[in-house]
Short mmCIF file of C-alpha atoms in Angstrom, two decimals:
data_model
loop_
_atom_site.label_atom_id
_atom_site.label_comp_id
_atom_site.label_asym_id
_atom_site.label_seq_id
_atom_site.Cartn_x
_atom_site.Cartn_y
_atom_site.Cartn_z
CA MET A 12 107.91 145.58 106.67
CA SER A 13 104.72 147.09 105.52
CA PRO A 14 102.58 149.05 108.12
CA ALA A 15 99.60 147.54 109.90
CA PRO A 16 96.38 147.77 108.02
CA PRO A 17 93.62 150.35 109.11
CA THR A 18 91.15 149.31 111.91
CA SER A 19 88.29 148.77 109.35
CA ARG A 20 90.55 146.64 107.39
CA VAL A 21 91.62 144.61 110.44
CA ALA A 22 87.95 144.17 111.12
CA ALA A 23 87.37 142.59 107.71
CA VAL A 24 90.20 140.43 107.95
CA LEU A 25 89.22 139.01 111.51
CA ARG A 26 85.76 138.37 110.07
CA SER A 27 87.31 136.49 107.21
CA LEU A 28 89.18 134.31 109.79
CA GLY A 29 85.83 132.69 110.79
CA SER A 30 85.89 133.44 114.52
CA LEU A 31 83.21 131.50 116.38
CA LEU A 32 82.85 134.40 118.67
CA PRO A 33 80.51 137.49 117.89
CA GLU A 34 82.94 140.28 119.26
CA VAL A 35 86.02 141.19 117.04
CA ARG A 36 87.94 142.31 120.25
CA ARG A 37 87.06 139.22 122.26
CA ARG A 38 89.68 136.57 122.93
CA ARG A 39 89.70 133.68 120.44
CA VAL A 40 89.55 130.36 122.49
CA SER A 41 89.80 126.93 121.15
CA THR A 42 86.41 125.13 120.37
CA SER A 43 87.99 121.84 120.13
CA GLY A 44 90.87 122.04 122.81
CA ARG A 45 88.60 120.92 125.78
CA PRO A 46 88.06 117.36 126.37
CA LEU A 47 84.71 115.84 125.52
CA ARG A 48 82.92 112.98 127.31
CA ALA A 49 82.98 111.06 124.26
CA ASP A 50 86.62 111.00 124.16
CA PHE A 51 86.70 108.69 126.99
CA ASN A 52 83.92 106.29 125.92
CA ARG A 53 85.93 103.88 123.89
CA GLN A 54 84.32 100.89 122.31
CA TYR A 55 87.53 98.51 121.75
CA PRO A 56 86.28 97.33 118.40
CA THR A 57 89.19 94.63 118.11
CA ILE A 58 87.84 92.48 120.73
CA GLY A 59 86.12 89.70 118.95
CA LEU A 60 86.79 91.28 115.70
CA ALA A 61 85.66 89.15 112.78
CA PRO A 62 85.30 89.71 108.95
CA ALA A 63 81.65 90.73 109.27
CA GLN A 64 82.44 93.14 112.15
CA LEU A 65 85.26 94.69 110.07
CA ARG A 66 82.96 95.30 107.04
CA ALA A 67 80.42 96.95 109.21
CA ILE A 68 83.01 99.27 110.83
CA LEU A 69 84.35 100.12 107.38
CA GLN A 70 80.70 100.69 105.90
CA GLY A 71 80.09 102.98 108.82
CA ALA A 72 82.87 105.19 107.93
CA ASP A 73 81.95 105.25 104.37
CA ALA A 74 78.35 106.40 105.53
CA GLY A 75 79.93 109.45 107.51
CA GLN A 76 80.32 107.89 111.01
CA PRO A 77 84.14 107.05 111.09
CA ARG A 78 84.55 106.97 114.96
CA ALA A 79 84.69 103.09 115.15
CA GLN A 80 86.99 103.06 112.32
CA PHE A 81 89.49 105.49 114.05
CA GLU A 82 89.30 103.57 117.41
CA LEU A 83 90.07 100.46 115.29
CA PHE A 84 93.11 102.24 113.62
CA ALA A 85 94.38 103.10 117.29
CA GLU A 86 94.07 99.67 118.63
CA MET A 87 95.61 98.11 115.54
CA LEU A 88 98.85 100.35 116.31
CA GLN A 89 98.78 99.06 120.05
CA LYS A 90 98.30 95.38 119.19
CA TRP A 91 100.49 94.93 116.03
CA PRO A 92 104.20 95.83 117.02
CA ARG A 93 105.30 95.53 113.29
CA LEU A 94 102.70 98.02 112.08
CA ALA A 95 103.53 100.49 114.91
CA ALA A 96 107.11 100.17 113.99
CA VAL A 97 106.60 101.00 110.39
CA GLU A 98 104.19 103.78 111.08
CA ARG A 99 106.43 105.50 113.35
CA THR A 100 109.34 104.94 111.02
CA ARG A 101 107.30 106.60 108.14
CA ARG A 102 106.23 109.36 110.57
CA LEU A 103 109.49 110.16 112.12
CA ALA A 104 111.27 110.22 108.82
CA LEU A 105 109.21 113.31 108.10
CA THR A 106 108.78 115.14 111.46
CA GLY A 107 112.54 114.40 112.21
CA LEU A 108 113.77 116.79 109.48
CA ASP A 109 114.59 120.53 110.20
CA TRP A 110 112.13 123.06 108.71
CA ASP A 111 112.41 126.59 107.59
CA MET A 112 110.34 129.11 105.60
CA ALA A 113 111.04 130.10 101.98
CA PRO A 114 109.88 133.15 100.24
CA ASP A 115 107.69 132.63 97.19
CA GLU A 116 110.27 132.84 94.29
CA ASP A 117 107.55 133.27 91.81
CA ALA A 118 106.41 136.66 93.22
CA THR A 119 105.68 139.33 90.60
CA PRO A 120 106.31 142.07 89.87
CA VAL A 121 109.89 142.41 91.40
CA ARG A 122 108.69 144.80 94.00
CA ASN A 123 106.69 142.15 95.63
CA ARG A 124 109.70 140.04 96.43
CA SER A 125 110.53 142.34 99.20
CA GLN A 126 107.07 141.65 100.54
CA ALA A 127 107.64 137.92 99.88
CA THR A 128 110.71 137.92 102.09
CA ALA A 129 108.78 139.94 104.86
CA ALA A 130 106.22 137.60 104.74
CA ALA A 131 108.39 134.32 105.05
CA ASP A 132 110.32 136.20 108.09
CA TYR A 133 107.00 136.99 109.84
CA CYS A 134 105.77 133.24 109.55
CA ARG A 135 109.09 131.88 110.63
CA THR A 136 108.97 134.07 113.81
CA VAL A 137 105.38 133.10 114.41
CA LEU A 138 105.84 129.47 114.29
CA ARG A 139 109.01 129.38 116.04
CA GLN A 140 107.19 131.10 119.08
CA LEU A 141 104.73 128.08 119.19
CA THR A 142 106.00 125.69 121.71
CA ASN A 143 103.71 122.82 120.73
CA LEU A 144 104.39 123.22 117.06
CA PRO A 145 106.38 119.70 116.95
CA ALA A 146 103.61 117.95 118.66
CA VAL A 147 101.18 119.64 115.91
CA LEU A 148 103.22 118.48 113.05
CA ASP A 149 103.60 115.06 114.39
CA HIS A 150 99.88 114.94 114.76
CA LEU A 151 99.40 116.04 111.15
CA ALA A 152 101.70 113.29 110.09
CA THR A 153 99.40 110.62 111.30
CA ALA A 154 97.22 111.54 108.32
CA THR A 155 99.35 109.17 106.33
CA GLY A 156 97.79 106.19 108.39
CA TYR A 157 94.37 107.65 109.41
CA GLY A 158 93.80 109.39 106.03
CA LEU A 159 92.90 112.58 107.69
CA ALA A 160 94.35 114.84 110.60
CA LEU A 161 92.89 118.18 111.88
CA ALA A 162 94.17 121.03 113.95
CA GLU A 163 92.53 124.15 115.11
CA LEU A 164 94.09 127.69 114.71
CA VAL A 165 93.45 129.96 117.81
CA TRP A 166 93.43 133.72 117.01
CA GLU A 167 93.41 136.55 119.22
CA ARG A 168 92.92 140.12 117.60
CA GLY A 169 94.39 138.85 114.32
CA ARG A 170 97.35 137.08 115.88
CA LEU A 171 97.87 133.26 115.90
CA MET A 172 98.25 132.25 119.48
CA ASP A 173 98.14 128.58 119.55
CA ILE A 174 97.42 125.54 117.38
CA VAL A 175 95.46 122.75 118.92
CA PRO A 176 95.46 119.04 117.69
CA VAL A 177 91.95 117.59 117.24
CA PRO A 178 91.40 113.77 117.90
CA ALA A 179 90.43 112.11 114.60
CA THR A 180 87.32 110.37 116.60
CA ARG A 181 85.72 113.86 116.68
CA LEU A 182 85.34 114.03 112.89
CA LEU A 183 82.33 113.04 111.00
CA SER A 184 80.37 114.04 107.80
CA ASP A 185 77.21 116.09 107.11
CA HIS A 186 74.29 113.97 106.57
CA ALA A 187 72.90 116.31 103.94
CA ALA A 188 76.24 117.13 102.28
CA PRO A 189 78.52 114.07 102.75
CA TRP A 190 81.61 115.86 101.24
CA ARG A 191 81.27 118.38 104.10
CA LEU A 192 83.39 117.62 107.12
CA ARG A 193 82.24 118.47 110.47
CA VAL A 194 83.93 118.32 114.07
CA LEU A 195 82.34 117.62 117.42
CA THR A 196 82.86 120.48 120.08
CA ASP A 197 81.67 121.03 123.58
CA GLU A 198 78.98 123.43 122.31
CA HIS A 199 78.02 120.86 119.54
CA PRO A 200 78.60 117.30 120.84
CA LEU A 201 76.23 115.59 118.80
CA ASP A 202 76.09 117.06 115.13
CA GLY A 203 79.50 119.19 115.46
CA VAL A 204 80.31 122.40 113.46
CA ALA A 205 81.00 122.45 109.86
CA LEU A 206 84.60 123.15 108.87
CA ASP A 207 84.07 124.98 105.73
CA ARG A 208 82.24 127.76 107.46
CA HIS A 209 85.39 128.75 109.20
CA PRO A 210 87.99 128.01 106.46
CA SER A 211 90.83 129.77 108.10
CA LYS A 212 90.41 128.29 111.57
CA TRP A 213 91.39 124.61 110.68
CA ILE A 214 94.19 122.76 109.13
CA VAL A 215 92.98 119.84 107.24
CA HIS A 216 95.66 117.52 106.26
CA GLN A 217 94.35 114.81 103.91
CA PRO A 218 97.43 113.62 101.80
CA GLN A 219 96.70 112.01 98.36
CA GLN A 220 92.99 112.54 98.79
CA MET A 221 90.99 110.49 96.47
CA PRO A 222 87.59 111.72 94.81
CA GLY A 223 84.53 110.74 96.67
CA ARG A 224 84.52 109.36 100.42
CA ARG A 225 86.50 111.22 103.04
CA PHE A 226 87.46 108.45 105.29
CA ASP A 227 88.85 105.67 103.06
CA ASN A 228 92.21 106.94 101.97
CA GLY A 229 94.68 106.12 104.78
CA LEU A 230 97.23 103.38 104.95
CA LEU A 231 95.76 102.04 108.06
CA ARG A 232 92.49 101.32 106.23
CA VAL A 233 94.44 99.13 103.59
CA SER A 234 96.27 97.42 106.53
CA ALA A 235 93.00 96.51 108.34
CA LEU A 236 92.59 93.17 106.32
CA LEU A 237 96.12 92.24 107.18
CA PHE A 238 95.45 93.11 110.74
CA LEU A 239 92.53 90.85 111.01
CA ALA A 240 94.40 88.00 109.59
CA GLN A 241 97.28 88.63 111.82
CA ASN A 242 95.17 89.04 114.84
CA LEU A 243 93.09 85.86 114.26
CA SER A 244 96.15 83.77 113.84
CA PHE A 245 98.02 85.09 116.55
CA LYS A 246 95.29 84.18 118.91
CA ASP A 247 95.22 80.63 117.57
CA TRP A 248 98.91 80.48 117.76
CA LEU A 249 98.73 81.34 121.43
CA ILE A 250 96.11 78.70 122.13
CA TYR A 251 98.14 76.08 120.13
CA SER A 252 101.36 77.07 122.14
CA GLN A 253 99.54 76.12 125.27
CA ILE A 254 98.81 72.67 124.31
CA ALA A 255 101.77 71.76 121.79
CA GLY A 256 103.69 68.98 122.83
CA MET A 257 101.59 67.93 125.75
CA PRO A 258 100.20 64.32 125.91
CA VAL A 259 96.63 63.76 125.73
CA ARG A 260 95.46 62.48 128.98
CA ILE A 261 92.47 59.76 128.79
CA ALA A 262 90.76 58.05 131.70
CA GLN A 263 88.73 54.94 131.04
CA PHE A 264 86.22 53.82 133.72
CA ASP A 265 83.77 51.00 134.08
CA GLN A 266 80.25 51.15 132.85
CA GLY A 267 77.84 52.31 135.64
CA THR A 268 80.44 54.89 137.25
CA SER A 269 78.35 57.68 138.85
CA GLU A 270 78.27 61.25 137.32
CA ALA A 271 79.93 62.79 140.30
CA GLU A 272 82.80 60.19 139.94
CA GLN A 273 83.20 61.17 136.23
CA GLN A 274 83.38 64.78 137.10
CA ARG A 275 86.05 64.05 139.69
CA LEU A 276 88.13 62.33 137.14
CA LEU A 277 87.79 65.08 134.62
CA GLN A 278 89.00 67.48 137.30
CA MET A 279 91.95 65.10 138.16
CA LEU A 280 92.81 64.98 134.31
CA GLN A 281 92.85 68.64 134.24
CA ALA A 282 94.93 68.94 137.43
CA LEU A 283 97.59 66.63 135.96
CA ASN A 284 98.61 69.40 133.62
CA SER A 285 100.33 71.34 136.67
CA ASP A 286 100.37 68.90 139.57
CA ALA A 287 101.59 65.79 137.72
CA VAL A 288 100.17 63.55 140.55
CA ALA A 289 96.84 61.84 140.94
CA VAL A 290 94.93 59.45 143.19
CA VAL A 291 92.30 57.16 141.28
CA ASN A 292 90.54 53.92 141.83
CA LYS A 293 92.10 50.73 140.73
CA GLY A 294 89.07 50.20 138.22
CA VAL A 295 90.21 53.53 136.38
CA GLU A 296 92.85 53.07 133.69
CA LEU A 297 94.90 56.11 132.58
CA LYS A 298 96.45 56.48 129.09
CA PHE A 299 98.72 59.12 127.85
CA VAL A 300 98.98 59.68 124.01
CA GLU A 301 102.04 61.34 123.07
CA ALA A 302 101.62 64.35 120.72
CA ALA A 303 103.64 64.29 117.44
CA ARG A 304 107.10 65.62 117.68
CA GLY A 305 108.84 67.95 115.40
CA ALA A 306 105.74 69.50 113.81
CA ASP A 307 106.36 72.68 111.92
CA ARG A 308 104.76 76.08 113.46
CA PRO A 309 101.50 76.29 111.62
CA TYR A 310 100.98 79.99 112.12
CA ALA A 311 104.49 81.47 111.65
CA PRO A 312 104.30 81.46 107.84
CA LEU A 313 100.97 83.69 108.12
CA GLN A 314 102.42 85.87 110.70
CA GLU A 315 105.64 86.46 108.55
CA TYR A 316 103.51 87.12 105.54
CA CYS A 317 101.43 89.74 107.11
CA ASN A 318 104.55 91.25 108.63
CA THR A 319 106.13 91.59 105.34
CA GLU A 320 103.12 92.74 103.39
CA VAL A 321 102.54 95.55 105.95
CA THR A 322 106.08 96.60 105.70
CA ILE A 323 106.12 96.80 102.11
CA LEU A 324 102.64 98.84 102.11
CA TRP A 325 104.25 101.58 104.45
CA LEU A 326 107.70 101.55 103.43
CA GLY A 327 107.71 100.40 99.72
CA GLN A 328 110.29 97.52 100.70
CA HIS A 329 111.15 95.39 103.54
CA LEU A 330 114.78 94.58 103.25
CA THR A 331 115.81 97.52 105.53
CA THR A 332 113.65 96.17 108.36
CA ASP A 333 113.63 92.38 107.91
CA LEU A 334 117.01 91.01 108.77
CA ARG A 335 116.17 87.40 107.89
CA ALA A 336 115.37 88.58 104.23
CA ILE A 337 117.59 87.38 101.53
CA GLY A 338 119.21 90.27 99.27
CA SER A 339 122.41 91.87 98.29
CA ARG A 340 123.51 95.15 99.65
CA ALA A 341 122.76 96.80 96.42
CA THR A 342 119.38 95.72 96.37
CA ALA A 343 118.85 96.93 100.00
CA GLU A 344 120.35 100.35 98.90
CA VAL A 345 117.75 100.44 96.08
CA HIS A 346 114.92 99.62 98.35
CA ASP A 347 116.12 102.25 100.72
CA ARG A 348 115.93 104.88 97.74
CA VAL A 349 112.49 103.79 97.25
CA ARG A 350 111.71 104.81 100.75
CA GLU A 351 113.09 108.20 99.96
CA ASP A 352 110.75 108.43 97.28
CA LEU A 353 108.01 107.98 99.64
CA LEU A 354 109.41 110.70 101.97
CA ALA A 355 109.58 113.17 99.29
CA ALA A 356 105.73 112.67 98.64
CA ASP A 357 104.99 113.07 102.30
CA LEU A 358 107.10 116.39 102.43
CA ALA A 359 105.36 117.70 99.32
CA ASP A 360 101.82 116.76 100.83
CA GLU A 361 102.79 118.48 104.22
CA ALA A 362 104.13 121.57 102.58
CA ALA A 363 101.05 122.01 100.50
CA THR A 364 98.58 121.59 103.44
CA LEU A 365 100.46 124.07 105.73
CA ARG A 366 100.93 126.58 103.04
CA ARG A 367 97.12 126.53 102.24
CA ASP A 368 95.56 126.28 105.64
CA LEU A 369 98.33 127.84 107.95
CA LEU A 370 100.76 130.21 106.14
CA ALA A 371 97.83 131.87 103.87
CA PRO A 372 95.69 132.95 106.94
CA LEU A 373 98.91 134.25 108.64
CA VAL A 374 99.82 136.21 105.67
CA ARG A 375 96.35 137.65 105.17
CA ALA A 376 95.96 138.58 108.76
CA ARG A 377 99.25 140.55 108.97
CA PHE A 378 99.57 141.99 105.44
CA GLY A 379 96.35 141.65 103.78
CA ASP A 380 95.46 140.20 100.29
CA GLY A 381 97.96 140.08 97.47
CA THR A 382 101.05 139.35 99.54
CA PRO A 383 102.96 136.26 98.30
CA VAL A 384 102.45 133.20 100.64
CA PRO A 385 105.83 131.71 101.60
CA HIS A 386 106.53 127.73 101.31
CA PHE A 387 107.23 125.44 104.34
CA ARG A 388 110.19 123.59 103.48
CA ARG A 389 112.11 120.59 105.35
CA ALA A 390 115.68 119.76 104.73
CA LEU A 391 115.67 116.46 102.99
CA VAL A 392 118.95 114.54 103.56
CA GLN A 393 119.18 111.93 100.90
CA THR A 394 121.21 108.70 101.17
CA ILE A 395 124.35 109.03 98.88
CA ASP A 396 127.55 107.31 98.24
CA THR A 397 130.29 109.84 99.44
CA ARG A 398 133.01 108.20 97.36
CA GLN A 399 130.97 108.64 94.06
CA LEU A 400 130.12 112.24 95.25
CA CYS A 401 133.78 113.12 95.60
CA GLU A 402 134.49 111.61 92.05
CA THR A 403 131.61 113.73 90.54
CA LEU A 404 133.02 116.73 92.17
CA ALA A 405 136.40 116.10 91.07
CA THR A 406 135.20 115.69 87.49
CA ALA A 407 133.04 118.87 87.68
CA VAL A 408 135.68 121.05 89.02
CA GLU A 409 138.94 119.72 87.59
CA ARG A 410 137.93 118.29 84.18
CA LEU A 411 134.91 120.47 83.19
CA GLY A 412 135.85 123.52 85.21
CA LEU A 413 132.22 124.12 86.73
CA PRO A 414 132.00 126.42 89.57
CA VAL A 415 130.55 124.61 92.70
CA PRO A 416 129.34 126.47 95.89
CA GLN A 417 131.40 125.58 98.78
CA ARG A 418 128.38 125.70 101.10
CA TRP A 419 126.63 122.95 99.17
CA ALA A 420 129.86 120.90 98.84
CA TYR A 421 130.19 120.90 102.72
CA GLN A 422 126.46 120.01 103.13
CA ALA A 423 126.71 117.32 100.46
CA LEU A 424 129.66 115.63 102.10
CA GLY A 425 128.32 115.99 105.59
CA ILE A 426 131.55 118.22 106.68
CA PRO A 427 130.80 121.22 108.67
CA ALA A 428 132.24 124.58 107.25
CA PRO A 429 135.17 125.85 109.45
CA GLN A 430 134.56 128.71 111.71
CA VAL A 431 136.85 131.62 111.69
CA GLY A 432 140.07 130.96 113.84
CA GLU A 433 139.12 127.34 114.10
CA ALA A 434 142.13 124.91 113.58
CA THR A 435 141.67 122.90 110.29
CA ILE A 436 143.39 120.02 108.61
CA PRO A 437 145.30 121.45 105.76
CA GLY A 438 143.97 120.48 102.22
CA ARG A 439 145.80 120.17 99.04
CA GLU A 440 147.03 123.32 97.53
CA PRO A 441 145.14 124.32 94.42
#
């Protein structure tokens, strides 16, 4: 491992890290880890949500004020079980995989390869020591839905001490420069601080970023219209369920009945819903008009449509989540491989962000410029047909004579390699 850089070089590197504190030797503290009063002032935008309100919320985000949009997204996940399920499935498919650090294989010249290995070992050690790293990676994975996720790097004398997730509701864009992201802090609770002024202090994860606006890329934004239809129809369905099948109660009274008597009759009709008994004057005639029987559920088709469409949007298919869907096993397996393609894209987006915003500052702070930056890798376990894999291995080894690494074969078949002295089932003699 290369020796530590001289003091002047350390100071230059620390200044490049964008510390928000004036003294180099002063402890680096989180500028966004402390709670803000605004974090507790929620507006609950889904209450009374209508198409006009939804359009206003999305337009506000396009104008650089996305707080209402992010609060809407959080409530969407709380109020729509299918949306919460597919979002969690997509996110856990990524964060549930083991991770490791791989040296930069493209390091040139050859002498730099030892530096690449040392940098990978150093980054792996530092990240393993961060106890909240799983929570940080889970927070960054929410960018698939929100379109953007932010975390702050906390430095102390050139060493990474902590990573703090930043709530999405603290993000906004600069009025003068809409492409510039800002984050609200306790020192700047109104206009925030610009992220590009401290580029090595923030992890900005924005997968599949589209040119233009900052806050219109996430899947939750695409899901907003489906949520609106699902939410409105679900409310109507609940009201319908309260009165479906109940007879219409009608009380006829003679002309000249007082207003007080009419109000009493109305209260009596309302009480019939639960009491089923009433005392009325002989001059009052009661009628019960039976509701139509066997009527189809008018709101179920729309609910099923929204659930199916949001599942396809997030997972690329719906046969693996909808047990009522009609399809063959082969079709379901193809749909599951489509979901693996989405996972591969999520892995690539996460690895690119972490290499740029986390590993590169780590390497610069420890080794200086010019050292190859390692890659963040997760172990992608793909769905395979074990029987077909065995036939492929037999053909490759026995007929074609290709050498196959035993370690890869054990991993592909899902069989652990035997340890020294461990009892094993004897295989076929070669």
